[in-house]
CSV table of C-alpha atoms in Angstrom, one decimal:
chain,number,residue,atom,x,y,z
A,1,UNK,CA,-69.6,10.9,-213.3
A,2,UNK,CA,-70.1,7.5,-214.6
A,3,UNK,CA,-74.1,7.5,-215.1
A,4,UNK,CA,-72.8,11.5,-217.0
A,5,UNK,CA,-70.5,8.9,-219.3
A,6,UNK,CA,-73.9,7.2,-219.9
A,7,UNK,CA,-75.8,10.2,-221.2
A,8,UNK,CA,-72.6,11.4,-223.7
A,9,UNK,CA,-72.7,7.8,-225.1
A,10,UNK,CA,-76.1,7.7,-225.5
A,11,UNK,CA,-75.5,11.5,-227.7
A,12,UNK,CA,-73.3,10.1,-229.4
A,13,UNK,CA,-74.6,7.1,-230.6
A,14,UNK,CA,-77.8,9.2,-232.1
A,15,UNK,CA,-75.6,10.4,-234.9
A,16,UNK,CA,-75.5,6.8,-236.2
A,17,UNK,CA,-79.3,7.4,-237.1
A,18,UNK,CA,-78.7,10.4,-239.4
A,19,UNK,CA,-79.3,9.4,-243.7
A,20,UNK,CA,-75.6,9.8,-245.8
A,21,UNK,CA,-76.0,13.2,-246.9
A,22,UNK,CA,-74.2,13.8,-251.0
A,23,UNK,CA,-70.9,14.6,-250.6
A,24,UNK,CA,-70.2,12.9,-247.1
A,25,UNK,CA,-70.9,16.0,-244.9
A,26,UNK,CA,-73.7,16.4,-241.9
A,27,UNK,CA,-75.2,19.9,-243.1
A,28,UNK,CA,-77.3,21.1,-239.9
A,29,UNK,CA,-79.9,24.0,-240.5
A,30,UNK,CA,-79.5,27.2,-238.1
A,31,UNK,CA,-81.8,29.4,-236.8
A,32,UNK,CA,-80.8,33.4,-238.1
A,33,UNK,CA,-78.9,34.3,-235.1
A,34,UNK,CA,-76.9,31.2,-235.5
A,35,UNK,CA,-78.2,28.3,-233.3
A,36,UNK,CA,-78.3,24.9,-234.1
A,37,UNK,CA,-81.5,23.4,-234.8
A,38,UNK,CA,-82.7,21.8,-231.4
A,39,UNK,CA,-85.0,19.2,-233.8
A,40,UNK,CA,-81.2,17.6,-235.2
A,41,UNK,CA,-80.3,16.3,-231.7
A,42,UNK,CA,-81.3,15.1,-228.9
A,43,UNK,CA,-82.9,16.9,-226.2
A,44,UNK,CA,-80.7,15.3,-222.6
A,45,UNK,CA,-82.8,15.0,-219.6
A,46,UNK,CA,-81.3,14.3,-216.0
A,47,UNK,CA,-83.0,11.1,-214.9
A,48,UNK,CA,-81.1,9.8,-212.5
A,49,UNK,CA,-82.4,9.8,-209.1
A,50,UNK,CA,-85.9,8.9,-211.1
A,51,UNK,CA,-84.5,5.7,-212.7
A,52,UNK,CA,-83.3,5.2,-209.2
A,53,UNK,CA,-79.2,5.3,-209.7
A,54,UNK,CA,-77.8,6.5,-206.2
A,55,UNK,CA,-74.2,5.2,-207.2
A,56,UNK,CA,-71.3,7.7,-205.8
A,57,UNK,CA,-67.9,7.3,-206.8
A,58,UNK,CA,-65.2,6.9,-204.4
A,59,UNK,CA,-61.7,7.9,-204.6
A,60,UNK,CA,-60.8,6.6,-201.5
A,61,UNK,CA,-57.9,9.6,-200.6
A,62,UNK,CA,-57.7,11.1,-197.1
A,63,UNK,CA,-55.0,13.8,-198.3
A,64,UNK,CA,-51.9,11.6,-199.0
A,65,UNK,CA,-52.5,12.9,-202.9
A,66,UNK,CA,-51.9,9.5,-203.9
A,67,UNK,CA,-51.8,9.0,-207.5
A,68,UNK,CA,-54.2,6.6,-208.1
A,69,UNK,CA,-57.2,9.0,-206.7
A,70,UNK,CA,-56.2,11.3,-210.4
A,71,UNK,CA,-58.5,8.5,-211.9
A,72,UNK,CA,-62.1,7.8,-212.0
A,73,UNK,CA,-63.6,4.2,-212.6
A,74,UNK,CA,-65.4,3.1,-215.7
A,75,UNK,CA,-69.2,1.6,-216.1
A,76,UNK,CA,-70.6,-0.4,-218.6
A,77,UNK,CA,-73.8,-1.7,-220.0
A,78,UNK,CA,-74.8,-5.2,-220.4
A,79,UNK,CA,-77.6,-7.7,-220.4
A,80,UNK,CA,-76.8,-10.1,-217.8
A,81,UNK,CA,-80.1,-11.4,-217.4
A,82,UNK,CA,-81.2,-11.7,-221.2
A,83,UNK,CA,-84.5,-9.8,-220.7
A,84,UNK,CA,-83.7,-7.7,-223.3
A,85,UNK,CA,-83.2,-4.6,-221.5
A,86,UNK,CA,-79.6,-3.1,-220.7
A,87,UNK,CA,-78.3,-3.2,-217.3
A,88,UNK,CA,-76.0,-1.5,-215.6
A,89,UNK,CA,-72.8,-2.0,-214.1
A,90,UNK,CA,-70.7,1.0,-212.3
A,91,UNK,CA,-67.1,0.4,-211.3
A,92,UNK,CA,-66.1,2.2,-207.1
A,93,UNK,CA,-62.7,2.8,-206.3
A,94,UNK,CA,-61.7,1.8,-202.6
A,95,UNK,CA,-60.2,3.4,-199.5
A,96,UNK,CA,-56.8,3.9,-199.5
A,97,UNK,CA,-54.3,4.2,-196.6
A,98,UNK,CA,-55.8,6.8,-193.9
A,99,UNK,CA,-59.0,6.8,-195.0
A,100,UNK,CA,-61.8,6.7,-192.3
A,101,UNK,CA,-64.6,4.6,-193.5
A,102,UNK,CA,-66.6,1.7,-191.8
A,103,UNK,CA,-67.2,0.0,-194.2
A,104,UNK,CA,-65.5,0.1,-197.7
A,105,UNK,CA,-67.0,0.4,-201.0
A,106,UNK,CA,-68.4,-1.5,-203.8
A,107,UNK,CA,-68.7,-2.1,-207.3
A,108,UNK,CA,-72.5,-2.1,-208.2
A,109,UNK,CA,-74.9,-3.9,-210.6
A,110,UNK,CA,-78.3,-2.3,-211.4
A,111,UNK,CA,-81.1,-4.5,-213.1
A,112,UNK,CA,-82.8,-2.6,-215.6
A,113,UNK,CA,-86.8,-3.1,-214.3
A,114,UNK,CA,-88.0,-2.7,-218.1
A,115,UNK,CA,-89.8,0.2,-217.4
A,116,UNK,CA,-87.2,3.2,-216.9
A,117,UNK,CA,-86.3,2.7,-213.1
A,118,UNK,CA,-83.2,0.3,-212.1
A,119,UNK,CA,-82.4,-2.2,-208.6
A,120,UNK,CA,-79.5,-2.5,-207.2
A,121,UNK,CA,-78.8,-6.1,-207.4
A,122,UNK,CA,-75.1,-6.4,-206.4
A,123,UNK,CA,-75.5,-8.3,-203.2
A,124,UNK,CA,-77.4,-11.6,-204.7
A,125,UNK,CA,-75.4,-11.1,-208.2
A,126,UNK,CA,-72.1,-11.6,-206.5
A,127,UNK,CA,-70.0,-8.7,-208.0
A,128,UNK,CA,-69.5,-5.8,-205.1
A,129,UNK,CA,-65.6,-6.6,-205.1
A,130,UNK,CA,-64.4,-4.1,-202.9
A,131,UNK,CA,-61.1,-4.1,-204.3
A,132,UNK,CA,-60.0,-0.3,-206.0
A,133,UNK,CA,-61.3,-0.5,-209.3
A,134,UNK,CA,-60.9,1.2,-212.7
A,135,UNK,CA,-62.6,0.1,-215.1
A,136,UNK,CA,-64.4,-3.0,-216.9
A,137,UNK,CA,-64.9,-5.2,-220.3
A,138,UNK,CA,-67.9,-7.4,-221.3
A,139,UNK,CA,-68.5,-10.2,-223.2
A,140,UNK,CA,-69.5,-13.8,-223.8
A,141,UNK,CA,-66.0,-14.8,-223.2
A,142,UNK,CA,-67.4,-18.9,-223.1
A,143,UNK,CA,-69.9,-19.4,-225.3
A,144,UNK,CA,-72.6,-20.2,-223.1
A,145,UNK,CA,-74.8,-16.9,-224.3
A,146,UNK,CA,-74.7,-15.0,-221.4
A,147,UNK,CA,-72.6,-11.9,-220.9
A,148,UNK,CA,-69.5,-12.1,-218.7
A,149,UNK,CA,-67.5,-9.6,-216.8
A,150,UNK,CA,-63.9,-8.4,-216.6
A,151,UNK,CA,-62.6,-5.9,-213.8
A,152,UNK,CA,-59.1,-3.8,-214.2
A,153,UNK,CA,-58.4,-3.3,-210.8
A,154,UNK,CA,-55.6,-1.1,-208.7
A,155,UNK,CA,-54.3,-4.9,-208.0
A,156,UNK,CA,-55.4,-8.0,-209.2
A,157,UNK,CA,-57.7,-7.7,-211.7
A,158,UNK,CA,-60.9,-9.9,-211.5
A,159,UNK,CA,-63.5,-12.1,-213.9
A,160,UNK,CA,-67.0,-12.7,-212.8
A,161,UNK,CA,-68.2,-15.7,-215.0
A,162,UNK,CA,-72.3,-15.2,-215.1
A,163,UNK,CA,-74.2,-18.2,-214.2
A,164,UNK,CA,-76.6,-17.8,-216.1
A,165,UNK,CA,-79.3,-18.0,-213.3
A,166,UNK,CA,-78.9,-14.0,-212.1
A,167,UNK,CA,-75.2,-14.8,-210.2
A,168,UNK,CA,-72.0,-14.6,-210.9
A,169,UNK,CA,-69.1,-16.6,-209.5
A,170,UNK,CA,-64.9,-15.5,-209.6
A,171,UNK,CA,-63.1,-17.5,-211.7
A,172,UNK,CA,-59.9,-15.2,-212.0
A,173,UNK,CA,-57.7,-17.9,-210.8
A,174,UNK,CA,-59.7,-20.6,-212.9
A,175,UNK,CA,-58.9,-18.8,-216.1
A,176,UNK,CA,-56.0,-17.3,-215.7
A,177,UNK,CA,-56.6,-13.9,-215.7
A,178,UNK,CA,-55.5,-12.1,-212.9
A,179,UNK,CA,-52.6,-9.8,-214.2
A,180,UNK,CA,-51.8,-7.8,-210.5
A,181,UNK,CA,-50.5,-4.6,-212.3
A,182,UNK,CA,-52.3,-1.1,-212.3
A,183,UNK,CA,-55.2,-1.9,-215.2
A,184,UNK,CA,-56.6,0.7,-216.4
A,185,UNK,CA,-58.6,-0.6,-219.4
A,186,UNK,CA,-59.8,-3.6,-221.2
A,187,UNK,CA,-61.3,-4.8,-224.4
A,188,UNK,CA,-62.6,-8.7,-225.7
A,189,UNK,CA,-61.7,-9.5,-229.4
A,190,UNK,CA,-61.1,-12.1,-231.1
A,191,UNK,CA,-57.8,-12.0,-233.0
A,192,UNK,CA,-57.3,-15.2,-234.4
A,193,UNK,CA,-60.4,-15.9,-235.6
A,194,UNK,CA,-61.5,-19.4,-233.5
A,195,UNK,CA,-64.7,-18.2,-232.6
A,196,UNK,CA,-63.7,-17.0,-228.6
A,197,UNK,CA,-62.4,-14.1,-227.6
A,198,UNK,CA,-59.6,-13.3,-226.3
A,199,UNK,CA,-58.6,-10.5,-224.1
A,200,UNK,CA,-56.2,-7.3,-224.2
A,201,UNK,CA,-55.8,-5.8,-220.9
A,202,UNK,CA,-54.4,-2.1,-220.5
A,203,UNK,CA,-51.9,-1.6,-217.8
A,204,UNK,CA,-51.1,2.4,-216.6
A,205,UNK,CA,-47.9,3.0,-214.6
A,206,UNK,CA,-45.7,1.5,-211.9
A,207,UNK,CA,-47.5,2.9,-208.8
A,208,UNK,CA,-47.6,1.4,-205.9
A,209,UNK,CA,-48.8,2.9,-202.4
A,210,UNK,CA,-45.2,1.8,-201.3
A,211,UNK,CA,-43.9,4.1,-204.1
A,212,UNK,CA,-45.4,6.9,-203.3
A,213,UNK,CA,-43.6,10.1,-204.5
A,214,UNK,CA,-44.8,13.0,-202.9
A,215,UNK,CA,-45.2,16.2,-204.2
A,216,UNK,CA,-46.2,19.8,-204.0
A,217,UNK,CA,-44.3,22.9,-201.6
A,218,UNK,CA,-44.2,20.9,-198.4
A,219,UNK,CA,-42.5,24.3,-196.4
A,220,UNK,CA,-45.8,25.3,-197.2
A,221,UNK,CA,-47.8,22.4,-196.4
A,222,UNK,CA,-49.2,22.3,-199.8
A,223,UNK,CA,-49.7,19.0,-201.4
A,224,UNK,CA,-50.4,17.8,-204.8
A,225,UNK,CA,-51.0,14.7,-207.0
A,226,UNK,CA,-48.1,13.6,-208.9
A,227,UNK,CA,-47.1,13.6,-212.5
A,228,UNK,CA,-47.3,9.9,-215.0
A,229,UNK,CA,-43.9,11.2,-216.2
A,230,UNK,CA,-42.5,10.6,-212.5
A,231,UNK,CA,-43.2,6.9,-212.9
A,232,UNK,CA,-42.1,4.4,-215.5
A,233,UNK,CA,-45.1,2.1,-217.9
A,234,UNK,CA,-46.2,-0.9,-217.4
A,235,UNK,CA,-46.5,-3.2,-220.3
A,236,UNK,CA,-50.3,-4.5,-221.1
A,237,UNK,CA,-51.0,-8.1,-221.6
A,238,UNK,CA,-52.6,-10.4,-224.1
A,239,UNK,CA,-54.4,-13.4,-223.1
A,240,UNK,CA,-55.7,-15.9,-225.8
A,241,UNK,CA,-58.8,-17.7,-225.3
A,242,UNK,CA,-58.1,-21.3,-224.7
A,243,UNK,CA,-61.6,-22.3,-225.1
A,244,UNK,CA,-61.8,-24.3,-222.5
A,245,UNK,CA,-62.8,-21.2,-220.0
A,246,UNK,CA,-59.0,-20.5,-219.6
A,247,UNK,CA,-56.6,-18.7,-221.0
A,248,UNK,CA,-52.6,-17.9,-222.2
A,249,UNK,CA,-50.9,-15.0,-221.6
A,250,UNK,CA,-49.2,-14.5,-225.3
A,251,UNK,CA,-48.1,-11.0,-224.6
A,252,UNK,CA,-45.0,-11.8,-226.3
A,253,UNK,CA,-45.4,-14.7,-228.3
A,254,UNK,CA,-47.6,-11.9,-230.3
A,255,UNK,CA,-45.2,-9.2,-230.2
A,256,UNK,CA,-47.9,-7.4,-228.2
A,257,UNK,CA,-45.1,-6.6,-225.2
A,258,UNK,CA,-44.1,-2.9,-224.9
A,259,UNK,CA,-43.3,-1.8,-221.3
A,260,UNK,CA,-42.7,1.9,-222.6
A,261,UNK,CA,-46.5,2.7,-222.8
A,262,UNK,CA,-48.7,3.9,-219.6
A,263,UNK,CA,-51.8,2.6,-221.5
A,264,UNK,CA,-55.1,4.3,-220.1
A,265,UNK,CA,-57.7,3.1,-223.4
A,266,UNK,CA,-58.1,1.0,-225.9
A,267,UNK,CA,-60.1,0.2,-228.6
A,268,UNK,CA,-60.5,-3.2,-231.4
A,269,UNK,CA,-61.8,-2.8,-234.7
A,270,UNK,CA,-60.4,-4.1,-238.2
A,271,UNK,CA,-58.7,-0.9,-239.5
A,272,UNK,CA,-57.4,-2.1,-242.6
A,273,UNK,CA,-60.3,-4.6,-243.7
A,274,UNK,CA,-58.2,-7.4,-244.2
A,275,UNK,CA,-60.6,-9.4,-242.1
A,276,UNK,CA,-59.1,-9.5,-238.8
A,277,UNK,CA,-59.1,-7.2,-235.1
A,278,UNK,CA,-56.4,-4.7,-235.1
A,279,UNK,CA,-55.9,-3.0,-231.5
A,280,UNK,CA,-55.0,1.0,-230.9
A,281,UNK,CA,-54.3,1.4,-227.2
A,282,UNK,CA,-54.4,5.3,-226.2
A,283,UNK,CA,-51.0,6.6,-223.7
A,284,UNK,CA,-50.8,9.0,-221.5
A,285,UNK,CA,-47.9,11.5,-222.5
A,286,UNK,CA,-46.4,8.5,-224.3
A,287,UNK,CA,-46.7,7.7,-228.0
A,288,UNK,CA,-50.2,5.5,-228.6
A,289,UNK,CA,-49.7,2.1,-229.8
A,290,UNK,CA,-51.2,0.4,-233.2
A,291,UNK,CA,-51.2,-3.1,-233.4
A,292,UNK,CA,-51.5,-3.9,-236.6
A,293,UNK,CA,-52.7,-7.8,-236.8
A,294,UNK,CA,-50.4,-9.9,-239.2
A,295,UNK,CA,-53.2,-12.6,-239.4
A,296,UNK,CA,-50.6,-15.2,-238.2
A,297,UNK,CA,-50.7,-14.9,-235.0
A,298,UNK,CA,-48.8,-11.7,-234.2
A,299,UNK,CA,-48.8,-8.2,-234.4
A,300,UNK,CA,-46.8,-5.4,-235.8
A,301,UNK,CA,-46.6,-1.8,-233.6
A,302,UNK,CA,-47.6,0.8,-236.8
A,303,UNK,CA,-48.5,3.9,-234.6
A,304,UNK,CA,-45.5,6.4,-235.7
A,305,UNK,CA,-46.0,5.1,-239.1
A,306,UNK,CA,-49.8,5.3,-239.8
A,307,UNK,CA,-49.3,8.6,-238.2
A,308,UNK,CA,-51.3,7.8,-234.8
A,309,UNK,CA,-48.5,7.7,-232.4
A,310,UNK,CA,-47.8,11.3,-232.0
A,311,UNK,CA,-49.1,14.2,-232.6
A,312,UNK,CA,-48.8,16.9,-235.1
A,313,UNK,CA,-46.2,18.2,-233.1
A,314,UNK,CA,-43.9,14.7,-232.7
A,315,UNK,CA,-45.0,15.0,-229.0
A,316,UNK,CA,-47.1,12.2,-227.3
A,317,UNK,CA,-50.2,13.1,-226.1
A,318,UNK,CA,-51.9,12.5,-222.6
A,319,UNK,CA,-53.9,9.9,-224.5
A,320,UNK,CA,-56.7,9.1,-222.0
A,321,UNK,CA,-60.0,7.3,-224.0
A,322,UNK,CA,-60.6,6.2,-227.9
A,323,UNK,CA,-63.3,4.8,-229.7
A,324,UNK,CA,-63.3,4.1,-233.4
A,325,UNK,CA,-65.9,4.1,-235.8
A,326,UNK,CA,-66.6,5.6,-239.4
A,327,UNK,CA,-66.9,9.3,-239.2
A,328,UNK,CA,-66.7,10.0,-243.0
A,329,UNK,CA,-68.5,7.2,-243.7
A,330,UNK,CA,-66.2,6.1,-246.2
A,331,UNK,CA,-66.5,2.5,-244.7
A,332,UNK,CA,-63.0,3.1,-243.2
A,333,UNK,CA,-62.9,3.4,-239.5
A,334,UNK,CA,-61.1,6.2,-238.2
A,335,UNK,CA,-59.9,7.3,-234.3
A,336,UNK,CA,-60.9,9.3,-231.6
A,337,UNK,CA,-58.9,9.8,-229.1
A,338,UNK,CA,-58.8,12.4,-226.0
């Protein structure tokens, strides 16, 4: 599923490449009968077993229906190595109580070989973790120009510092970083403008195995996955960038602290031009959070009144991924969220 989140970014990012027709409108020519034009996009080929991508998923569930096996596990694209070709980097979950597996497992890091095939280089990179992962950030969180990278974990999260030399080394404790909640999600920005980023991490719901709350008709030995409205949020954090390779957790000095959200994406851009990152974190069946960046420092929740919180209905949506970027091209970013 991850490597099929490859191929719809890679779709969707083709559209960037199409001129600024008058009017602000994409008009795309149809055959008679109605089709769409196959020259306008993209034809997608399967090329995974080719490029040599064997990664499979793992939810780790063995018929408990724990909640945590609802959700996949994010991937990400980076050049560790500075070669100039993207790697790539595909997040496992882990086995959860009952499960019968020898041997659990792991996160994995493919180097891009430059010439459309990929090795799996986890082992000597350092950065299986075999803890149950959701997804990942990347960035040049120190300066040192290469890329960095930041695990949201079911558990302590983790942050793999790259050595620069093809290895990474775990300096979660070293930086601060490792929030122990149910991450879902993060993102690097740099909100006050000091030339570091800092980091926003997404936290889902209080779930716990010890929590469990089982569901489904159990006279009929029928089990199911539970719902996110049967367990309370959990309020993200905000770390800022020390600059020293640590960090400070300012979830609240920055007004960032909300435990009523069950945060599963988020996405940074400057949404009102003012010259600094803004944050909108995406809920599930909770209202969606704006963070509107006050340039001092803090930030100001302006979902329910830039009309992002809710939708049409006053309802919160199962908010589940966002991305931003100028649809209209109007030079005004705008969401989208699913």
């Amino acid at each position: 599923m991850s490597f099929v989140l490859f191929l719809i970014i890679v779709f969707l990012a083709s559209f960037s490449s199409f001129p600024h027709l008058p009017g602000g409108k994409l008009h795309m020519a149809t055959h008679a009968e109605g089709k769409l034009n196959n020259k306008l996009f993209p034809q997608l080929v399967d090329v995974t077993a080719e490029a040599g991508i064997n990664f499979k998923h793992t939810h780790g569930g063995a018929g408990e229906r724990y909640y945590v096996e609802t959700m996949g596990s994010g991937c990400a694209f980076l050049d560790y190595d500075n070669d100039g070709d993207l790697d790539i980097y595909l997040v496992n979950g882990a086995p959860l109580p009952g499960y019968p597996v020898a041997k659990a497992p792991k996160n994995v890091l493919y180097q891009n070989q430059g010439e459309g095939t990929f090795r799996d280089v986890t082992i000597p990179a350092g950065v299986g973790d075999a803890s149950y992962g959701i997804g990942c950030a990347v960035a040049d969180y120190d300066n040192d120009g290469f890329v960095d990278i930041y695990l949201t974990n079911f558990g302590p999260n983790v942050l793999f510092h790259n050595n620069g030399d093809g290895t990474f080394s775990d300096v979660t404790g070293t930086a601060k970083v490792g929030d122990d909640k149910w991450g879902a999600s993060a993102a690097f920005l740099d909100y006050d403008n000091d030339g570091d980023l800092d980091l926003y991490v997404v936290n889902y719901v209080n779930f716990t195995i010890a929590n469990h709350i089982k569901c489904g008709q159990g006279s009929r030995g029928i089990r199911t996955h539970s719902h996110p409205d049967v367990y309370d949020g959990v309020a993200d954090v905000f770390y800022r960038n020390n600059g020293d390779g640590t960090f400070t957790d300012v979830t609240e000095k920055s007004g960032i602290y909300n435990p009523s959200g069950k945060g599963l994406g988020v996405v940074c851009g400057d949404i009102d031009n003012d010259g600094d990152q803004d944050i909108y974190v995406a809920n599930d069946k909770t209202p969606n959070f704006l963070f509107r960046n006050n340039s001092d420092g803090t930030f100001s929740e302006m979902g329910l009144l830039a009309g992002v919180g809710y939708n049409e209905d006053g309802v919160g949506e199962a908010g589940m991924g966002v991305d931003l970027g100028d649809y209209a091209w109007r030079w005004l970013p705008g969401y989208f969220c699913y």
